[in-house]
């Protein structure tokens, strides 16, 4: 291979130098303790103050409207009150002309009926048009209480099935120690994401379930990369202690891990900054999940694998070296 071709194939930028040997496993107990603390705090945030449930899981009506000129919330509230629409939440999104109106689902004997929902949407349209003539209704979505409960149940079911499928796949491809450590780490990643949603008050709806599933897929792929190198090195270095072998494997895949994570992060960042109300929550959860998933592969999944597999995966390393034959 010529020098010019070799120069083209050589990467121009690497996060760490070749031959780097960082002893990650020295900080394994600190990593596990910090992760456990953050996950416990996130579980506490799940109960108080809890998640800001979106219309998919809480039920209700969401109307998106575009006014002629900047939206005047005081006039819109007065127009809705004139139509006997109370407890409406107004929020600006996108440009100054776009307003999001949230309403509770109709109550009473007609609760959940399509006619009652349409009547309420018509009142909103009339109230907003009266307040600011020329207003357009861009979207009106309504979800009943029974439907929202079913969607919430199906969302949790999707997360559970995903974790079981990941457990079965990694168990089949590697060993049970790899599968258990990966799924335990993913559960910790999910709890931290729930805590992030509780703090940021992004609405938890079906879009967020899709974001969490996407984070699970990304985090699983990141862990499989490290596990592949661990398995390869288990065959290559049959007597190397598992702790040193895991450190070696993480260091060998560190450039790829950081490079992939940075690329996905930079790709999702514009969505978070300029994606508007619809995509911003999804993108910020993705960004948080990329950081958590990447760090957990090193500081959570690998230490758990070390704890579970130190005796079983490295039996050869524990055997005493055979005595040397005496010279005659």
PDB file of N, CA and C in Angstrom, residues 3-107:
ATOM      1  N   UNK A   3       2.150   5.231   0.433  1.00  0.00           N
ATOM      2  CA  UNK A   3       2.039   6.141   1.579  1.00  0.00           C
ATOM      3  C   UNK A   3       0.817   7.036   1.464  1.00  0.00           C
ATOM      4  N   UNK A   4       0.490   7.456   0.199  1.00  0.00           N
ATOM      5  CA  UNK A   4      -0.685   8.338   0.029  1.00  0.00           C
ATOM      6  C   UNK A   4      -1.973   7.605   0.373  1.00  0.00           C
ATOM      7  N   UNK A   5      -2.079   6.318  -0.068  1.00  0.00           N
ATOM      8  CA  UNK A   5      -3.281   5.547   0.268  1.00  0.00           C
ATOM      9  C   UNK A   5      -3.380   5.312   1.761  1.00  0.00           C
ATOM     10  N   UNK A   6      -2.255   5.023   2.394  1.00  0.00           N
ATOM     11  CA  UNK A   6      -2.251   4.808   3.845  1.00  0.00           C
ATOM     12  C   UNK A   6      -2.680   6.057   4.598  1.00  0.00           C
ATOM     13  N   UNK A   7      -2.248   7.216   4.069  1.00  0.00           N
ATOM     14  CA  UNK A   7      -2.630   8.467   4.734  1.00  0.00           C
ATOM     15  C   UNK A   7      -4.127   8.727   4.623  1.00  0.00           C
ATOM     16  N   UNK A   8      -4.719   8.335   3.453  1.00  0.00           N
ATOM     17  CA  UNK A   8      -6.155   8.536   3.277  1.00  0.00           C
ATOM     18  C   UNK A   8      -6.959   7.642   4.204  1.00  0.00           C
ATOM     19  N   UNK A   9      -6.487   6.395   4.429  1.00  0.00           N
ATOM     20  CA  UNK A   9      -7.215   5.463   5.271  1.00  0.00           C
ATOM     21  C   UNK A   9      -7.071   5.779   6.747  1.00  0.00           C
ATOM     22  N   UNK A  10      -6.019   6.501   7.118  1.00  0.00           N
ATOM     23  CA  UNK A  10      -5.778   6.804   8.525  1.00  0.00           C
ATOM     24  C   UNK A  10      -6.765   7.869   8.999  1.00  0.00           C
ATOM     25  N   UNK A  11      -7.500   7.640  10.083  1.00  0.00           N
ATOM     26  CA  UNK A  11      -8.458   8.649  10.548  1.00  0.00           C
ATOM     27  C   UNK A  11      -7.760   9.941  10.941  1.00  0.00           C
ATOM     28  N   UNK A  12      -8.394  11.072  10.600  1.00  0.00           N
ATOM     29  CA  UNK A  12      -7.799  12.368  10.907  1.00  0.00           C
ATOM     30  C   UNK A  12      -7.956  12.734  12.376  1.00  0.00           C
ATOM     31  N   UNK A  13      -8.967  12.146  13.011  1.00  0.00           N
ATOM     32  CA  UNK A  13      -9.216  12.497  14.411  1.00  0.00           C
ATOM     33  C   UNK A  13      -9.573  11.250  15.196  1.00  0.00           C
ATOM     34  N   UNK A  14      -8.963  11.095  16.342  1.00  0.00           N
ATOM     35  CA  UNK A  14      -9.295   9.991  17.233  1.00  0.00           C
ATOM     36  C   UNK A  14      -9.476  10.555  18.636  1.00  0.00           C
ATOM     37  N   UNK A  15     -10.508  10.057  19.324  1.00  0.00           N
ATOM     38  CA  UNK A  15     -10.794  10.574  20.662  1.00  0.00           C
ATOM     39  C   UNK A  15      -9.698  10.192  21.652  1.00  0.00           C
ATOM     40  N   UNK A  16      -9.160   9.000  21.523  1.00  0.00           N
ATOM     41  CA  UNK A  16      -8.056   8.570  22.382  1.00  0.00           C
ATOM     42  C   UNK A  16      -6.974   7.960  21.503  1.00  0.00           C
ATOM     43  N   UNK A  17      -5.758   8.030  21.965  1.00  0.00           N
ATOM     44  CA  UNK A  17      -4.637   7.503  21.194  1.00  0.00           C
ATOM     45  C   UNK A  17      -4.684   5.974  21.174  1.00  0.00           C
ATOM     46  N   UNK A  18      -4.161   5.417  20.095  1.00  0.00           N
ATOM     47  CA  UNK A  18      -4.030   3.962  20.036  1.00  0.00           C
ATOM     48  C   UNK A  18      -3.125   3.492  21.161  1.00  0.00           C
ATOM     49  N   UNK A  19      -3.505   2.362  21.743  1.00  0.00           N
ATOM     50  CA  UNK A  19      -2.695   1.821  22.836  1.00  0.00           C
ATOM     51  C   UNK A  19      -3.049   2.395  24.200  1.00  0.00           C
ATOM     52  N   UNK A  20      -4.122   3.213  24.247  1.00  0.00           N
ATOM     53  CA  UNK A  20      -4.544   3.763  25.548  1.00  0.00           C
ATOM     54  C   UNK A  20      -4.993   2.629  26.468  1.00  0.00           C
ATOM     55  N   UNK A  21      -4.594   2.697  27.707  1.00  0.00           N
ATOM     56  CA  UNK A  21      -4.955   1.653  28.678  1.00  0.00           C
ATOM     57  C   UNK A  21      -5.498   2.314  29.941  1.00  0.00           C
ATOM     58  N   UNK A  22      -6.744   2.731  29.884  1.00  0.00           N
ATOM     59  CA  UNK A  22      -7.399   3.306  31.068  1.00  0.00           C
ATOM     60  C   UNK A  22      -7.981   2.170  31.898  1.00  0.00           C
ATOM     61  N   UNK A  23      -7.728   2.184  33.187  1.00  0.00           N
ATOM     62  CA  UNK A  23      -8.220   1.113  34.065  1.00  0.00           C
ATOM     63  C   UNK A  23      -9.604   1.493  34.595  1.00  0.00           C
ATOM     64  N   UNK A  24     -10.607   1.264  33.733  1.00  0.00           N
ATOM     65  CA  UNK A  24     -11.980   1.630  34.093  1.00  0.00           C
ATOM     66  C   UNK A  24     -12.499   0.848  35.293  1.00  0.00           C
ATOM     67  N   UNK A  25     -12.099  -0.399  35.409  1.00  0.00           N
ATOM     68  CA  UNK A  25     -12.655  -1.247  36.463  1.00  0.00           C
ATOM     69  C   UNK A  25     -12.210  -0.839  37.860  1.00  0.00           C
ATOM     70  N   UNK A  26     -11.209   0.045  37.948  1.00  0.00           N
ATOM     71  CA  UNK A  26     -10.849   0.556  39.273  1.00  0.00           C
ATOM     72  C   UNK A  26     -11.999   1.369  39.878  1.00  0.00           C
ATOM     73  N   UNK A  27     -12.778   2.009  39.013  1.00  0.00           N
ATOM     74  CA  UNK A  27     -13.890   2.830  39.513  1.00  0.00           C
ATOM     75  C   UNK A  27     -15.236   2.147  39.415  1.00  0.00           C
ATOM     76  N   UNK A  28     -15.232   0.792  39.386  1.00  0.00           N
ATOM     77  CA  UNK A  28     -16.494   0.082  39.160  1.00  0.00           C
ATOM     78  C   UNK A  28     -17.474   0.252  40.320  1.00  0.00           C
ATOM     79  N   UNK A  29     -16.969   0.235  41.557  1.00  0.00           N
ATOM     80  CA  UNK A  29     -17.885   0.371  42.693  1.00  0.00           C
ATOM     81  C   UNK A  29     -18.453   1.786  42.778  1.00  0.00           C
ATOM     82  N   UNK A  30     -17.624   2.782  42.471  1.00  0.00           N
ATOM     83  CA  UNK A  30     -18.112   4.163  42.460  1.00  0.00           C
ATOM     84  C   UNK A  30     -19.166   4.342  41.361  1.00  0.00           C
ATOM     85  N   UNK A  31     -18.916   3.758  40.175  1.00  0.00           N
ATOM     86  CA  UNK A  31     -19.881   3.865  39.080  1.00  0.00           C
ATOM     87  C   UNK A  31     -21.210   3.224  39.433  1.00  0.00           C
ATOM     88  N   UNK A  32     -21.161   2.041  40.036  1.00  0.00           N
ATOM     89  CA  UNK A  32     -22.400   1.361  40.415  1.00  0.00           C
ATOM     90  C   UNK A  32     -23.142   2.132  41.506  1.00  0.00           C
ATOM     91  N   UNK A  33     -22.391   2.708  42.447  1.00  0.00           N
ATOM     92  CA  UNK A  33     -23.039   3.444  43.537  1.00  0.00           C
ATOM     93  C   UNK A  33     -23.719   4.709  43.007  1.00  0.00           C
ATOM     94  N   UNK A  34     -23.038   5.438  42.123  1.00  0.00           N
ATOM     95  CA  UNK A  34     -23.625   6.659  41.566  1.00  0.00           C
ATOM     96  C   UNK A  34     -24.863   6.317  40.734  1.00  0.00           C
ATOM     97  N   UNK A  35     -24.763   5.244  39.951  1.00  0.00           N
ATOM     98  CA  UNK A  35     -25.904   4.836  39.127  1.00  0.00           C
ATOM     99  C   UNK A  35     -27.097   4.438  40.004  1.00  0.00           C
ATOM    100  N   UNK A  36     -26.825   3.684  41.067  1.00  0.00           N
ATOM    101  CA  UNK A  36     -27.908   3.265  41.958  1.00  0.00           C
ATOM    102  C   UNK A  36     -28.562   4.467  42.623  1.00  0.00           C
ATOM    103  N   UNK A  37     -27.751   5.444  43.020  1.00  0.00           N
ATOM    104  CA  UNK A  37     -28.305   6.649  43.650  1.00  0.00           C
ATOM    105  C   UNK A  37     -29.190   7.427  42.676  1.00  0.00           C
ATOM    106  N   UNK A  38     -28.690   7.621  41.448  1.00  0.00           N
ATOM    107  CA  UNK A  38     -29.467   8.374  40.453  1.00  0.00           C
ATOM    108  C   UNK A  38     -30.766   7.654  40.100  1.00  0.00           C
ATOM    109  N   UNK A  39     -30.694   6.336  39.984  1.00  0.00           N
ATOM    110  CA  UNK A  39     -31.909   5.575  39.648  1.00  0.00           C
ATOM    111  C   UNK A  39     -32.916   5.625  40.791  1.00  0.00           C
ATOM    112  N   UNK A  40     -32.413   5.520  42.043  1.00  0.00           N
ATOM    113  CA  UNK A  40     -33.330   5.611  43.198  1.00  0.00           C
ATOM    114  C   UNK A  40     -33.982   6.986  43.269  1.00  0.00           C
ATOM    115  N   UNK A  41     -33.182   8.034  43.005  1.00  0.00           N
ATOM    116  CA  UNK A  41     -33.750   9.387  42.998  1.00  0.00           C
ATOM    117  C   UNK A  41     -34.778   9.541  41.882  1.00  0.00           C
ATOM    118  N   UNK A  42     -34.513   8.914  40.738  1.00  0.00           N
ATOM    119  CA  UNK A  42     -35.459   9.000  39.618  1.00  0.00           C
ATOM    120  C   UNK A  42     -36.774   8.303  39.952  1.00  0.00           C
ATOM    121  N   UNK A  43     -36.685   7.167  40.650  1.00  0.00           N
ATOM    122  CA  UNK A  43     -37.911   6.474  41.060  1.00  0.00           C
ATOM    123  C   UNK A  43     -38.706   7.367  42.020  1.00  0.00           C
ATOM    124  N   UNK A  44     -37.988   8.051  42.907  1.00  0.00           N
ATOM    125  CA  UNK A  44     -38.673   8.985  43.801  1.00  0.00           C
ATOM    126  C   UNK A  44     -39.348  10.114  43.035  1.00  0.00           C
ATOM    127  N   UNK A  45     -38.685  10.631  41.999  1.00  0.00           N
ATOM    128  CA  UNK A  45     -39.275  11.695  41.178  1.00  0.00           C
ATOM    129  C   UNK A  45     -40.488  11.186  40.401  1.00  0.00           C
ATOM    130  N   UNK A  46     -40.490   9.887  40.098  1.00  0.00           N
ATOM    131  CA  UNK A  46     -41.645   9.311  39.385  1.00  0.00           C
ATOM    132  C   UNK A  46     -42.912   9.429  40.243  1.00  0.00           C
ATOM    133  N   UNK A  47     -42.742   9.245  41.577  1.00  0.00           N
ATOM    134  CA  UNK A  47     -43.902   9.337  42.461  1.00  0.00           C
ATOM    135  C   UNK A  47     -44.191  10.780  42.874  1.00  0.00           C
ATOM    136  N   UNK A  48     -43.137  11.593  43.041  1.00  0.00           N
ATOM    137  CA  UNK A  48     -43.331  13.001  43.364  1.00  0.00           C
ATOM    138  C   UNK A  48     -42.222  13.833  42.756  1.00  0.00           C
ATOM    139  N   UNK A  49     -42.508  14.776  41.883  1.00  0.00           N
ATOM    140  CA  UNK A  49     -43.846  15.261  41.492  1.00  0.00           C
ATOM    141  C   UNK A  49     -44.531  14.405  40.428  1.00  0.00           C
ATOM    142  N   UNK A  50     -43.909  13.373  39.941  1.00  0.00           N
ATOM    143  CA  UNK A  50     -44.539  12.518  38.936  1.00  0.00           C
ATOM    144  C   UNK A  50     -44.313  13.034  37.529  1.00  0.00           C
ATOM    145  N   UNK A  51     -44.805  12.278  36.568  1.00  0.00           N
ATOM    146  CA  UNK A  51     -44.651  12.650  35.166  1.00  0.00           C
ATOM    147  C   UNK A  51     -45.775  13.575  34.731  1.00  0.00           C
ATOM    148  N   UNK A  52     -45.460  14.409  33.772  1.00  0.00           N
ATOM    149  CA  UNK A  52     -46.478  15.255  33.152  1.00  0.00           C
ATOM    150  C   UNK A  52     -47.104  14.459  32.006  1.00  0.00           C
ATOM    151  N   UNK A  53     -48.209  13.784  32.321  1.00  0.00           N
ATOM    152  CA  UNK A  53     -48.809  12.896  31.330  1.00  0.00           C
ATOM    153  C   UNK A  53     -49.411  13.699  30.189  1.00  0.00           C
ATOM    154  N   UNK A  54     -49.175  13.237  28.973  1.00  0.00           N
ATOM    155  CA  UNK A  54     -49.745  13.876  27.795  1.00  0.00           C
ATOM    156  C   UNK A  54     -51.158  13.394  27.549  1.00  0.00           C
ATOM    157  N   UNK A  55     -51.728  13.902  26.488  1.00  0.00           N
ATOM    158  CA  UNK A  55     -53.111  13.570  26.180  1.00  0.00           C
ATOM    159  C   UNK A  55     -53.297  12.078  25.903  1.00  0.00           C
ATOM    160  N   UNK A  56     -52.235  11.423  25.404  1.00  0.00           N
ATOM    161  CA  UNK A  56     -52.354   9.995  25.094  1.00  0.00           C
ATOM    162  C   UNK A  56     -52.659   9.169  26.333  1.00  0.00           C
ATOM    163  N   UNK A  57     -52.078   9.566  27.481  1.00  0.00           N
ATOM    164  CA  UNK A  57     -52.208   8.773  28.701  1.00  0.00           C
ATOM    165  C   UNK A  57     -53.152   9.397  29.724  1.00  0.00           C
ATOM    166  N   UNK A  58     -53.443  10.684  29.576  1.00  0.00           N
ATOM    167  CA  UNK A  58     -54.324  11.346  30.544  1.00  0.00           C
ATOM    168  C   UNK A  58     -55.734  11.515  29.993  1.00  0.00           C
ATOM    169  N   UNK A  59     -55.842  11.572  28.680  1.00  0.00           N
ATOM    170  CA  UNK A  59     -57.130  11.857  28.056  1.00  0.00           C
ATOM    171  C   UNK A  59     -57.355  13.355  27.962  1.00  0.00           C
ATOM    172  N   UNK A  60     -58.195  13.775  27.045  1.00  0.00           N
ATOM    173  CA  UNK A  60     -58.486  15.188  26.886  1.00  0.00           C
ATOM    174  C   UNK A  60     -58.460  15.606  25.430  1.00  0.00           C
ATOM    175  N   UNK A  61     -58.417  16.913  25.218  1.00  0.00           N
ATOM    176  CA  UNK A  61     -58.460  17.464  23.861  1.00  0.00           C
ATOM    177  C   UNK A  61     -57.316  18.450  23.697  1.00  0.00           C
ATOM    178  N   UNK A  62     -56.639  18.379  22.571  1.00  0.00           N
ATOM    179  CA  UNK A  62     -55.579  19.321  22.230  1.00  0.00           C
ATOM    180  C   UNK A  62     -55.932  19.965  20.896  1.00  0.00           C
ATOM    181  N   UNK A  63     -55.919  21.295  20.877  1.00  0.00           N
ATOM    182  CA  UNK A  63     -56.241  22.044  19.658  1.00  0.00           C
ATOM    183  C   UNK A  63     -55.054  22.940  19.330  1.00  0.00           C
ATOM    184  N   UNK A  64     -54.567  22.849  18.107  1.00  0.00           N
ATOM    185  CA  UNK A  64     -53.511  23.735  17.646  1.00  0.00           C
ATOM    186  C   UNK A  64     -54.144  24.773  16.723  1.00  0.00           C
ATOM    187  N   UNK A  65     -53.884  26.036  17.000  1.00  0.00           N
ATOM    188  CA  UNK A  65     -54.477  27.119  16.212  1.00  0.00           C
ATOM    189  C   UNK A  65     -53.394  28.094  15.773  1.00  0.00           C
ATOM    190  N   UNK A  66     -53.642  28.741  14.643  1.00  0.00           N
ATOM    191  CA  UNK A  66     -52.718  29.780  14.136  1.00  0.00           C
ATOM    192  C   UNK A  66     -53.505  31.063  13.953  1.00  0.00           C
ATOM    193  N   UNK A  67     -53.105  32.075  14.693  1.00  0.00           N
ATOM    194  CA  UNK A  67     -53.825  33.347  14.676  1.00  0.00           C
ATOM    195  C   UNK A  67     -53.256  34.270  13.598  1.00  0.00           C
ATOM    196  N   UNK A  68     -54.038  35.294  13.265  1.00  0.00           N
ATOM    197  CA  UNK A  68     -53.551  36.338  12.357  1.00  0.00           C
ATOM    198  C   UNK A  68     -52.772  37.344  13.190  1.00  0.00           C
ATOM    199  N   UNK A  69     -51.469  37.268  13.160  1.00  0.00           N
ATOM    200  CA  UNK A  69     -50.645  38.096  14.032  1.00  0.00           C
ATOM    201  C   UNK A  69     -50.360  37.360  15.333  1.00  0.00           C
ATOM    202  N   UNK A  70     -49.542  37.968  16.195  1.00  0.00           N
ATOM    203  CA  UNK A  70     -49.191  37.309  17.467  1.00  0.00           C
ATOM    204  C   UNK A  70     -50.412  36.953  18.295  1.00  0.00           C
ATOM    205  N   UNK A  71     -50.366  35.749  18.885  1.00  0.00           N
ATOM    206  CA  UNK A  71     -51.506  35.295  19.686  1.00  0.00           C
ATOM    207  C   UNK A  71     -51.618  36.125  20.958  1.00  0.00           C
ATOM    208  N   UNK A  72     -52.828  36.618  21.240  1.00  0.00           N
ATOM    209  CA  UNK A  72     -53.106  37.393  22.448  1.00  0.00           C
ATOM    210  C   UNK A  72     -53.842  36.472  23.423  1.00  0.00           C
ATOM    211  N   UNK A  73     -53.124  35.984  24.437  1.00  0.00           N
ATOM    212  CA  UNK A  73     -53.705  34.995  25.341  1.00  0.00           C
ATOM    213  C   UNK A  73     -54.897  35.569  26.121  1.00  0.00           C
ATOM    214  N   UNK A  74     -54.820  36.843  26.494  1.00  0.00           N
ATOM    215  CA  UNK A  74     -55.914  37.426  27.267  1.00  0.00           C
ATOM    216  C   UNK A  74     -57.202  37.439  26.439  1.00  0.00           C
ATOM    217  N   UNK A  75     -57.089  37.842  25.176  1.00  0.00           N
ATOM    218  CA  UNK A  75     -58.281  37.864  24.315  1.00  0.00           C
ATOM    219  C   UNK A  75     -58.804  36.447  24.063  1.00  0.00           C
ATOM    220  N   UNK A  76     -57.876  35.505  23.870  1.00  0.00           N
ATOM    221  CA  UNK A  76     -58.310  34.124  23.600  1.00  0.00           C
ATOM    222  C   UNK A  76     -59.021  33.541  24.811  1.00  0.00           C
ATOM    223  N   UNK A  77     -58.498  33.795  26.016  1.00  0.00           N
ATOM    224  CA  UNK A  77     -59.164  33.298  27.236  1.00  0.00           C
ATOM    225  C   UNK A  77     -60.545  33.918  27.369  1.00  0.00           C
ATOM    226  N   UNK A  78     -60.658  35.212  27.040  1.00  0.00           N
ATOM    227  CA  UNK A  78     -61.967  35.869  27.132  1.00  0.00           C
ATOM    228  C   UNK A  78     -62.933  35.271  26.103  1.00  0.00           C
ATOM    229  N   UNK A  79     -62.433  34.985  24.902  1.00  0.00           N
ATOM    230  CA  UNK A  79     -63.281  34.380  23.879  1.00  0.00           C
ATOM    231  C   UNK A  79     -63.741  32.990  24.272  1.00  0.00           C
ATOM    232  N   UNK A  80     -62.841  32.206  24.877  1.00  0.00           N
ATOM    233  CA  UNK A  80     -63.231  30.857  25.325  1.00  0.00           C
ATOM    234  C   UNK A  80     -64.230  30.929  26.473  1.00  0.00           C
ATOM    235  N   UNK A  81     -64.030  31.896  27.379  1.00  0.00           N
ATOM    236  CA  UNK A  81     -64.969  32.039  28.502  1.00  0.00           C
ATOM    237  C   UNK A  81     -66.356  32.410  27.986  1.00  0.00           C
ATOM    238  N   UNK A  82     -66.399  33.209  26.920  1.00  0.00           N
ATOM    239  CA  UNK A  82     -67.695  33.577  26.340  1.00  0.00           C
ATOM    240  C   UNK A  82     -68.427  32.364  25.772  1.00  0.00           C
ATOM    241  N   UNK A  83     -67.651  31.333  25.403  1.00  0.00           N
ATOM    242  CA  UNK A  83     -68.255  30.095  24.888  1.00  0.00           C
ATOM    243  C   UNK A  83     -68.424  29.040  25.992  1.00  0.00           C
ATOM    244  N   UNK A  84     -68.234  29.479  27.238  1.00  0.00           N
ATOM    245  CA  UNK A  84     -68.368  28.595  28.415  1.00  0.00           C
ATOM    246  C   UNK A  84     -67.341  27.458  28.393  1.00  0.00           C
ATOM    247  N   UNK A  85     -66.170  27.754  27.867  1.00  0.00           N
ATOM    248  CA  UNK A  85     -65.056  26.793  27.896  1.00  0.00           C
ATOM    249  C   UNK A  85     -64.114  27.241  29.002  1.00  0.00           C
ATOM    250  N   UNK A  86     -64.077  26.480  30.069  1.00  0.00           N
ATOM    251  CA  UNK A  86     -63.241  26.857  31.215  1.00  0.00           C
ATOM    252  C   UNK A  86     -62.084  25.867  31.366  1.00  0.00           C
ATOM    253  N   UNK A  87     -61.125  26.246  32.214  1.00  0.00           N
ATOM    254  CA  UNK A  87     -59.959  25.401  32.521  1.00  0.00           C
ATOM    255  C   UNK A  87     -59.162  25.036  31.278  1.00  0.00           C
ATOM    256  N   UNK A  88     -59.093  25.963  30.312  1.00  0.00           N
ATOM    257  CA  UNK A  88     -58.301  25.728  29.108  1.00  0.00           C
ATOM    258  C   UNK A  88     -56.863  26.184  29.361  1.00  0.00           C
ATOM    259  N   UNK A  89     -55.901  25.333  28.994  1.00  0.00           N
ATOM    260  CA  UNK A  89     -54.495  25.695  29.119  1.00  0.00           C
ATOM    261  C   UNK A  89     -53.964  26.198  27.795  1.00  0.00           C
ATOM    262  N   UNK A  90     -53.340  27.361  27.788  1.00  0.00           N
ATOM    263  CA  UNK A  90     -52.799  27.946  26.556  1.00  0.00           C
ATOM    264  C   UNK A  90     -51.286  27.908  26.597  1.00  0.00           C
ATOM    265  N   UNK A  91     -50.693  27.598  25.476  1.00  0.00           N
ATOM    266  CA  UNK A  91     -49.229  27.527  25.392  1.00  0.00           C
ATOM    267  C   UNK A  91     -48.809  27.935  23.995  1.00  0.00           C
ATOM    268  N   UNK A  92     -47.784  28.781  23.911  1.00  0.00           N
ATOM    269  CA  UNK A  92     -47.252  29.163  22.609  1.00  0.00           C
ATOM    270  C   UNK A  92     -46.231  28.127  22.157  1.00  0.00           C
ATOM    271  N   UNK A  93     -46.234  27.794  20.896  1.00  0.00           N
ATOM    272  CA  UNK A  93     -45.234  26.873  20.357  1.00  0.00           C
ATOM    273  C   UNK A  93     -44.883  27.332  18.953  1.00  0.00           C
ATOM    274  N   UNK A  94     -43.677  26.997  18.505  1.00  0.00           N
ATOM    275  CA  UNK A  94     -43.259  27.408  17.159  1.00  0.00           C
ATOM    276  C   UNK A  94     -43.164  28.917  17.079  1.00  0.00           C
ATOM    277  N   UNK A  95     -43.921  29.540  16.155  1.00  0.00           N
ATOM    278  CA  UNK A  95     -43.875  30.990  15.983  1.00  0.00           C
ATOM    279  C   UNK A  95     -44.813  31.670  16.969  1.00  0.00           C
ATOM    280  N   UNK A  96     -44.803  33.005  16.947  1.00  0.00           N
ATOM    281  CA  UNK A  96     -45.661  33.767  17.859  1.00  0.00           C
ATOM    282  C   UNK A  96     -47.133  33.650  17.488  1.00  0.00           C
ATOM    283  N   UNK A  97     -47.425  33.153  16.277  1.00  0.00           N
ATOM    284  CA  UNK A  97     -48.820  33.027  15.835  1.00  0.00           C
ATOM    285  C   UNK A  97     -49.441  31.693  16.241  1.00  0.00           C
ATOM    286  N   UNK A  98     -48.632  30.745  16.686  1.00  0.00           N
ATOM    287  CA  UNK A  98     -49.137  29.400  16.970  1.00  0.00           C
ATOM    288  C   UNK A  98     -49.439  29.249  18.455  1.00  0.00           C
ATOM    289  N   UNK A  99     -50.604  28.721  18.752  1.00  0.00           N
ATOM    290  CA  UNK A  99     -51.009  28.543  20.144  1.00  0.00           C
ATOM    291  C   UNK A  99     -51.591  27.137  20.312  1.00  0.00           C
ATOM    292  N   UNK A 100     -51.240  26.525  21.443  1.00  0.00           N
ATOM    293  CA  UNK A 100     -51.714  25.174  21.768  1.00  0.00           C
ATOM    294  C   UNK A 100     -52.740  25.296  22.890  1.00  0.00           C
ATOM    295  N   UNK A 101     -53.911  24.748  22.686  1.00  0.00           N
ATOM    296  CA  UNK A 101     -54.988  24.834  23.669  1.00  0.00           C
ATOM    297  C   UNK A 101     -55.284  23.422  24.182  1.00  0.00           C
ATOM    298  N   UNK A 102     -55.181  23.246  25.500  1.00  0.00           N
ATOM    299  CA  UNK A 102     -55.438  21.933  26.110  1.00  0.00           C
ATOM    300  C   UNK A 102     -56.713  22.001  26.927  1.00  0.00           C
ATOM    301  N   UNK A 103     -57.514  20.964  26.780  1.00  0.00           N
ATOM    302  CA  UNK A 103     -58.793  20.911  27.493  1.00  0.00           C
ATOM    303  C   UNK A 103     -58.986  19.538  28.103  1.00  0.00           C
ATOM    304  N   UNK A 104     -59.671  19.499  29.235  1.00  0.00           N
ATOM    305  CA  UNK A 104     -60.065  18.211  29.792  1.00  0.00           C
ATOM    306  C   UNK A 104     -61.160  17.599  28.931  1.00  0.00           C
ATOM    307  N   UNK A 105     -61.233  16.277  28.937  1.00  0.00           N
ATOM    308  CA  UNK A 105     -62.273  15.601  28.168  1.00  0.00           C
ATOM    309  C   UNK A 105     -63.645  15.977  28.712  1.00  0.00           C
ATOM    310  N   UNK A 106     -64.675  16.031  27.865  1.00  0.00           N
ATOM    311  CA  UNK A 106     -66.026  16.371  28.338  1.00  0.00           C
ATOM    312  C   UNK A 106     -66.465  15.426  29.443  1.00  0.00           C
ATOM    313  N   UNK A 107     -67.092  15.998  30.474  1.00  0.00           N
ATOM    314  CA  UNK A 107     -67.593  15.193  31.595  1.00  0.00           C
ATOM    315  C   UNK A 107     -69.101  15.044  31.478  1.00  0.00           C
TER     316      UNK A 107
END
